[in-house]
Short mmCIF file of N, CA and C in Angstrom, two decimals:
data_model
loop_
_atom_site.label_atom_id
_atom_site.label_comp_id
_atom_site.label_asym_id
_atom_site.label_seq_id
_atom_site.Cartn_x
_atom_site.Cartn_y
_atom_site.Cartn_z
N UNK A 1 -17.75 -5.71 10.17
CA UNK A 1 -16.17 -5.55 10.90
C UNK A 1 -15.50 -4.48 10.43
N UNK A 2 -14.84 -3.72 11.71
CA UNK A 2 -14.05 -2.23 11.52
C UNK A 2 -12.91 -2.63 10.47
N UNK A 3 -11.99 -2.59 9.69
CA UNK A 3 -11.02 -2.71 9.20
C UNK A 3 -10.03 -1.04 9.53
N UNK A 4 -8.45 -1.48 9.22
CA UNK A 4 -7.81 -1.13 9.94
C UNK A 4 -6.38 -0.42 8.73
N UNK A 5 -5.70 0.41 8.92
CA UNK A 5 -4.53 0.74 8.71
C UNK A 5 -3.67 0.19 7.87
N UNK A 6 -2.63 -0.52 7.71
CA UNK A 6 -1.47 -1.63 7.87
C UNK A 6 -0.67 -0.52 6.34
N UNK A 7 0.42 -0.12 7.57
CA UNK A 7 2.04 -0.49 6.98
C UNK A 7 2.55 -0.95 6.68
N UNK A 8 3.91 -1.34 5.27
CA UNK A 8 4.53 -2.12 5.19
C UNK A 8 5.97 -1.61 4.39
N UNK A 9 7.17 -1.18 5.57
CA UNK A 9 8.15 -0.92 5.02
C UNK A 9 9.98 -1.28 5.88
N UNK A 10 9.94 -0.13 5.80
CA UNK A 10 11.23 0.55 6.32
C UNK A 10 11.04 0.84 8.17
N UNK A 11 11.56 0.59 9.02
CA UNK A 11 11.00 1.36 9.79
C UNK A 11 11.39 3.07 9.88
N UNK A 12 11.88 3.53 9.18
CA UNK A 12 12.15 4.77 8.94
C UNK A 12 11.18 5.57 8.48
N UNK A 13 10.56 4.25 7.56
CA UNK A 13 9.10 5.05 6.10
C UNK A 13 7.74 4.34 7.37
N UNK A 14 7.72 3.54 8.48
CA UNK A 14 6.59 3.24 8.96
C UNK A 14 6.67 3.67 10.67
N UNK A 15 7.54 4.50 10.75
CA UNK A 15 7.61 5.21 12.10
C UNK A 15 6.87 6.67 12.23
N UNK A 16 6.62 7.27 10.46
CA UNK A 16 5.55 7.65 10.92
C UNK A 16 4.49 8.14 11.10
N UNK A 17 3.91 7.18 10.39
CA UNK A 17 2.85 6.40 10.55
C UNK A 17 2.49 6.03 11.76
N UNK A 18 2.14 5.35 12.30
CA UNK A 18 3.45 5.17 13.48
C UNK A 18 2.33 6.30 14.51
N UNK A 19 3.32 6.80 15.14
CA UNK A 19 3.18 8.20 15.22
C UNK A 19 1.86 8.55 14.84
N UNK A 20 1.36 8.69 14.26
CA UNK A 20 0.14 8.97 13.11
C UNK A 20 -0.94 8.14 13.81
N UNK A 21 -0.68 6.92 14.42
CA UNK A 21 -1.84 5.65 15.14
C UNK A 21 -1.97 4.92 14.45
N UNK A 22 -1.57 4.77 13.31
CA UNK A 22 -1.60 4.06 12.75
C UNK A 22 -1.05 2.29 13.56
N UNK A 23 -1.52 1.28 13.92
CA UNK A 23 -2.10 0.45 14.90
C UNK A 23 -1.29 -1.22 14.36
N UNK A 24 -1.07 -1.23 12.98
CA UNK A 24 -0.66 -2.35 12.42
C UNK A 24 0.75 -2.09 11.48
N UNK A 25 1.95 -2.09 11.83
CA UNK A 25 3.19 -2.07 11.33
C UNK A 25 3.60 -3.70 10.78
N UNK A 26 4.75 -3.29 9.71
CA UNK A 26 5.57 -4.29 9.03
C UNK A 26 5.94 -4.10 9.33
N UNK A 27 7.82 -3.66 9.91
CA UNK A 27 9.39 -3.19 9.42
C UNK A 27 10.07 -4.43 9.04
N UNK A 28 10.87 -4.24 7.79
CA UNK A 28 10.84 -4.53 7.07
C UNK A 28 12.48 -3.61 6.52
N UNK A 29 13.47 -4.72 7.07
CA UNK A 29 15.10 -3.61 6.48
C UNK A 29 15.45 -3.19 5.82
N UNK A 30 16.00 -2.07 5.11
CA UNK A 30 16.70 -1.89 3.71
C UNK A 30 17.23 -3.59 3.24
N UNK A 31 17.69 -3.01 5.02
CA UNK A 31 18.77 -4.85 3.52
C UNK A 31 18.36 -6.16 3.70
N UNK A 32 16.80 -6.09 4.69
CA UNK A 32 16.32 -7.69 4.65
C UNK A 32 15.03 -7.07 3.25
N UNK A 33 15.26 -6.23 2.53
CA UNK A 33 14.25 -6.55 1.77
C UNK A 33 13.76 -7.66 0.69
N UNK A 34 14.90 -8.03 0.20
CA UNK A 34 14.89 -8.92 -1.50
C UNK A 34 14.28 -10.42 -0.27
N UNK A 35 14.48 -10.36 0.91
CA UNK A 35 14.32 -11.36 1.50
C UNK A 35 13.27 -12.14 2.12
N UNK A 36 12.44 -10.93 2.42
CA UNK A 36 11.63 -10.79 4.04
C UNK A 36 10.22 -9.69 3.18
N UNK A 37 10.22 -9.36 2.23
CA UNK A 37 9.36 -7.77 1.95
C UNK A 37 7.91 -8.95 1.07
N UNK A 38 8.41 -9.57 0.04
CA UNK A 38 7.24 -11.04 0.12
C UNK A 38 6.68 -11.17 1.26
N UNK A 39 6.50 -12.26 1.77
CA UNK A 39 6.68 -12.39 4.24
C UNK A 39 5.60 -11.95 3.95
N UNK A 40 6.51 -10.37 4.44
CA UNK A 40 5.97 -8.88 4.82
C UNK A 40 4.14 -8.59 4.09
N UNK A 41 4.75 -7.94 3.11
CA UNK A 41 3.58 -7.82 2.21
C UNK A 41 2.17 -9.20 2.17
N UNK A 42 2.52 -10.20 1.47
CA UNK A 42 1.60 -11.44 2.35
C UNK A 42 0.51 -11.87 3.17
N UNK A 43 1.40 -11.93 4.32
CA UNK A 43 1.04 -11.44 5.70
C UNK A 43 -0.66 -10.15 5.51
N UNK A 44 0.53 -8.87 5.12
CA UNK A 44 -0.59 -8.00 5.57
C UNK A 44 -2.34 -8.41 4.07
N UNK A 45 -1.87 -8.95 3.39
CA UNK A 45 -3.04 -8.91 2.17
C UNK A 45 -3.66 -10.07 2.77
N UNK A 46 -3.01 -11.16 3.45
CA UNK A 46 -4.23 -11.99 4.00
C UNK A 46 -5.31 -11.44 5.30
N UNK A 47 -4.70 -10.93 5.49
CA UNK A 47 -5.30 -10.14 7.07
C UNK A 47 -6.16 -9.48 7.25
N UNK A 48 -7.48 -9.69 6.83
CA UNK A 48 -8.69 -9.83 6.63
C UNK A 48 -9.63 -8.84 8.07
N UNK A 49 -8.38 -8.29 8.40
CA UNK A 49 -9.12 -7.01 9.72
C UNK A 49 -8.29 -5.80 9.25
N UNK A 50 -7.51 -5.80 7.87
CA UNK A 50 -6.69 -4.86 7.49
C UNK A 50 -8.10 -4.46 5.58
N UNK A 51 -7.57 -3.15 5.86
CA UNK A 51 -8.73 -2.44 4.38
C UNK A 51 -7.58 -1.97 3.59
N UNK A 52 -6.55 -1.60 4.17
CA UNK A 52 -5.19 -0.28 3.25
C UNK A 52 -4.10 -0.42 3.73
N UNK A 53 -3.54 -1.32 2.23
CA UNK A 53 -1.99 -1.73 3.59
C UNK A 53 -1.81 -0.13 2.42
N UNK A 54 -0.15 0.39 3.34
CA UNK A 54 0.57 2.27 2.54
C UNK A 54 2.19 1.31 2.29
N UNK A 55 2.32 1.76 1.76
CA UNK A 55 3.84 1.06 1.09
C UNK A 55 4.47 2.14 0.66
N UNK A 56 5.27 2.36 0.82
CA UNK A 56 6.88 2.98 -0.42
C UNK A 56 6.64 2.53 -2.04
N UNK A 57 6.75 3.11 -2.85
CA UNK A 57 6.71 2.67 -4.01
C UNK A 57 7.68 2.22 -4.15
N UNK A 58 8.87 2.86 -4.07
CA UNK A 58 10.26 1.96 -4.06
C UNK A 58 10.11 0.46 -3.97
N UNK A 59 9.85 0.30 -2.56
CA UNK A 59 9.62 -0.81 -1.79
C UNK A 59 8.98 -1.92 -3.23
N UNK A 60 7.94 -1.72 -4.02
CA UNK A 60 7.87 -2.44 -4.96
C UNK A 60 9.04 -3.81 -5.92
N UNK A 61 9.34 -2.23 -6.33
CA UNK A 61 10.63 -3.34 -6.93
C UNK A 61 11.64 -4.84 -6.19
N UNK A 62 10.68 -4.20 -5.30
CA UNK A 62 11.61 -5.56 -4.00
C UNK A 62 10.76 -6.63 -4.04
N UNK A 63 9.85 -6.96 -4.87
CA UNK A 63 8.77 -7.74 -4.69
C UNK A 63 9.12 -9.29 -5.59
N UNK A 64 8.16 -10.20 -5.24
CA UNK A 64 8.42 -10.96 -6.64
C UNK A 64 7.23 -10.31 -7.58
N UNK A 65 7.79 -11.06 -8.99
CA UNK A 65 6.53 -11.12 -10.13
C UNK A 65 5.01 -11.43 -8.89
N UNK A 66 4.88 -11.99 -9.21
CA UNK A 66 3.80 -13.05 -8.81
C UNK A 66 2.76 -11.97 -7.09
N UNK A 67 3.93 -11.65 -6.00
CA UNK A 67 2.98 -10.44 -5.09
C UNK A 67 2.88 -9.13 -5.32
N UNK A 68 3.96 -8.85 -6.31
CA UNK A 68 3.43 -7.84 -7.01
C UNK A 68 1.95 -7.46 -7.71
N UNK A 69 2.73 -8.58 -8.58
CA UNK A 69 0.83 -9.06 -9.71
C UNK A 69 -0.48 -9.11 -8.13
N UNK A 70 0.04 -9.61 -7.03
CA UNK A 70 -1.29 -10.06 -6.22
C UNK A 70 -1.50 -7.60 -5.91
N UNK A 71 -0.36 -7.18 -5.42
CA UNK A 71 -0.27 -5.73 -5.25
C UNK A 71 -1.37 -5.06 -5.60
N UNK A 72 -0.59 -5.11 -6.74
CA UNK A 72 -1.22 -4.19 -7.80
C UNK A 72 -2.82 -4.42 -8.67
N UNK A 73 -3.44 -5.24 -7.66
CA UNK A 73 -4.34 -5.92 -8.85
C UNK A 73 -5.52 -5.82 -7.11
N UNK A 74 -4.98 -5.80 -6.39
CA UNK A 74 -5.71 -6.41 -4.92
C UNK A 74 -6.94 -5.22 -4.39
N UNK A 75 -7.98 -5.54 -4.50
CA UNK A 75 -9.19 -4.78 -4.74
C UNK A 75 -9.21 -4.82 -2.47
N UNK A 76 -9.37 -5.71 -1.97
CA UNK A 76 -9.86 -4.96 -0.74
C UNK A 76 -8.46 -6.40 0.15
N UNK A 77 -7.02 -5.92 0.45
CA UNK A 77 -7.61 -4.29 0.86
C UNK A 77 -7.24 -3.61 -0.15
N UNK A 78 -7.27 -2.14 -0.49
CA UNK A 78 -6.42 -2.04 -1.96
C UNK A 78 -4.91 -1.19 -0.62
N UNK A 79 -4.03 -1.01 -2.06
CA UNK A 79 -3.06 -1.07 -1.67
C UNK A 79 -2.37 0.69 -2.42
N UNK A 80 -2.33 1.70 -1.67
CA UNK A 80 -1.52 2.13 -1.53
C UNK A 80 -0.14 2.70 -1.65
N UNK A 81 0.87 3.10 -3.07
CA UNK A 81 2.25 3.43 -2.87
C UNK A 81 2.44 4.91 -2.34
N UNK A 82 2.65 5.64 -1.72
CA UNK A 82 3.44 6.98 -1.94
C UNK A 82 4.93 7.02 -1.68
N UNK A 83 5.77 8.32 -3.07
CA UNK A 83 6.75 8.32 -2.00
C UNK A 83 7.42 9.31 -3.74
N UNK A 84 8.56 9.17 -3.39
CA UNK A 84 9.37 9.94 -4.88
C UNK A 84 8.73 9.99 -6.18
N UNK A 85 8.07 8.78 -6.79
CA UNK A 85 7.58 8.95 -7.89
C UNK A 85 5.72 8.73 -8.05
N UNK A 86 5.06 9.23 -6.92
CA UNK A 86 3.99 7.83 -7.25
C UNK A 86 3.50 10.08 -6.92
N UNK A 87 2.88 10.09 -8.78
CA UNK A 87 1.96 11.70 -9.17
C UNK A 87 0.82 11.00 -8.51
N UNK A 88 0.02 12.39 -9.09
CA UNK A 88 -1.56 12.43 -8.59
C UNK A 88 -2.28 11.49 -8.96
N UNK A 89 -2.24 11.66 -10.23
CA UNK A 89 -2.68 10.52 -11.65
C UNK A 89 -3.04 9.10 -10.56
N UNK A 90 -1.66 8.78 -10.30
CA UNK A 90 -1.62 7.46 -9.45
C UNK A 90 -2.41 7.16 -8.38
N UNK A 91 -2.32 8.47 -7.30
CA UNK A 91 -2.88 7.39 -6.63
C UNK A 91 -4.97 8.56 -6.36
N UNK A 92 -5.02 8.42 -7.69
CA UNK A 92 -6.47 8.61 -8.26
C UNK A 92 -6.81 7.58 -9.17
N UNK A 93 -6.08 6.54 -10.28
CA UNK A 93 -6.20 5.65 -10.38
C UNK A 93 -6.53 4.27 -8.79
N UNK A 94 -5.97 4.60 -8.04
CA UNK A 94 -5.73 3.38 -6.58
C UNK A 94 -7.15 3.93 -6.52
N UNK A 95 -7.68 5.50 -5.21
CA UNK A 95 -8.98 6.04 -5.69
C UNK A 95 -10.11 4.69 -5.95
N UNK A 96 -10.13 5.21 -7.43
CA UNK A 96 -10.86 4.68 -8.48
C UNK A 96 -11.33 3.47 -8.03
N UNK A 97 -9.21 2.03 -7.95
CA UNK A 97 -9.63 1.07 -8.68
C UNK A 97 -11.13 0.23 -6.91
N UNK A 98 -10.33 1.31 -6.01
CA UNK A 98 -10.80 0.85 -4.56
C UNK A 98 -12.23 1.17 -4.14
N UNK A 99 -12.88 2.40 -4.99
CA UNK A 99 -14.57 2.63 -4.82
C UNK A 99 -15.16 2.98 -6.02
N UNK A 100 -14.66 2.02 -7.20
CA UNK A 100 -15.26 1.56 -8.43
C UNK A 100 -16.34 3.24 -9.47
N UNK A 101 -14.88 4.92 -8.01
CA UNK A 101 -15.71 5.97 -9.17
C UNK A 101 -14.53 6.25 -9.14
N UNK A 102 -14.43 7.26 -9.64
CA UNK A 102 -13.59 8.08 -9.98
C UNK A 102 -14.29 9.70 -10.02
N UNK A 103 -13.64 10.13 -7.98
CA UNK A 103 -14.60 11.95 -7.95
C UNK A 103 -14.03 11.84 -8.46
N UNK A 104 -12.30 13.01 -8.89
CA UNK A 104 -12.22 13.54 -9.18
C UNK A 104 -12.60 14.32 -10.39
N UNK A 105 -13.33 12.86 -11.04
CA UNK A 105 -14.01 13.54 -12.59
C UNK A 105 -15.12 14.05 -11.81
N UNK A 106 -15.98 13.44 -11.16
CA UNK A 106 -16.88 15.04 -10.62
C UNK A 106 -16.74 16.18 -10.56
N UNK A 107 -15.68 16.24 -9.50
CA UNK A 107 -14.94 17.44 -9.13
C UNK A 107 -14.91 18.58 -10.77
N UNK A 108 -14.43 18.07 -11.62
CA UNK A 108 -14.23 18.50 -12.26
C UNK A 108 -15.27 19.32 -13.26
N UNK A 109 -16.58 18.84 -13.12
CA UNK A 109 -17.43 18.57 -14.26
C UNK A 109 -18.17 19.94 -13.10
N UNK A 110 -18.01 20.24 -11.97
CA UNK A 110 -18.73 20.90 -11.25
C UNK A 110 -18.00 21.97 -11.70
N UNK A 111 -16.66 22.44 -11.63
CA UNK A 111 -16.17 23.95 -12.07
C UNK A 111 -16.02 24.38 -12.46
#
């Protein structure tokens, strides 16, 4: 079964992904994040058709403790956060968690 990418966040955040071809998105306006973000993220995490969930890193602050823990420990789907606070090490750790090996480590040894 083929899995798709889903993006969760404000309409401003999700628009670029939709323009790039991401079909699954959950729009949660900034003024409704405290009330609706948990439900939107939970719905996407429980969807068997989703393999990767993309969120803005600052949106993690709006999640309840339980949902945030699910996001941080989810392997399938893997949750990738991007934004101003995400450095290369964060993405590296997320990829390593998703596939089980550190691809960057092999590249460094070959150099």
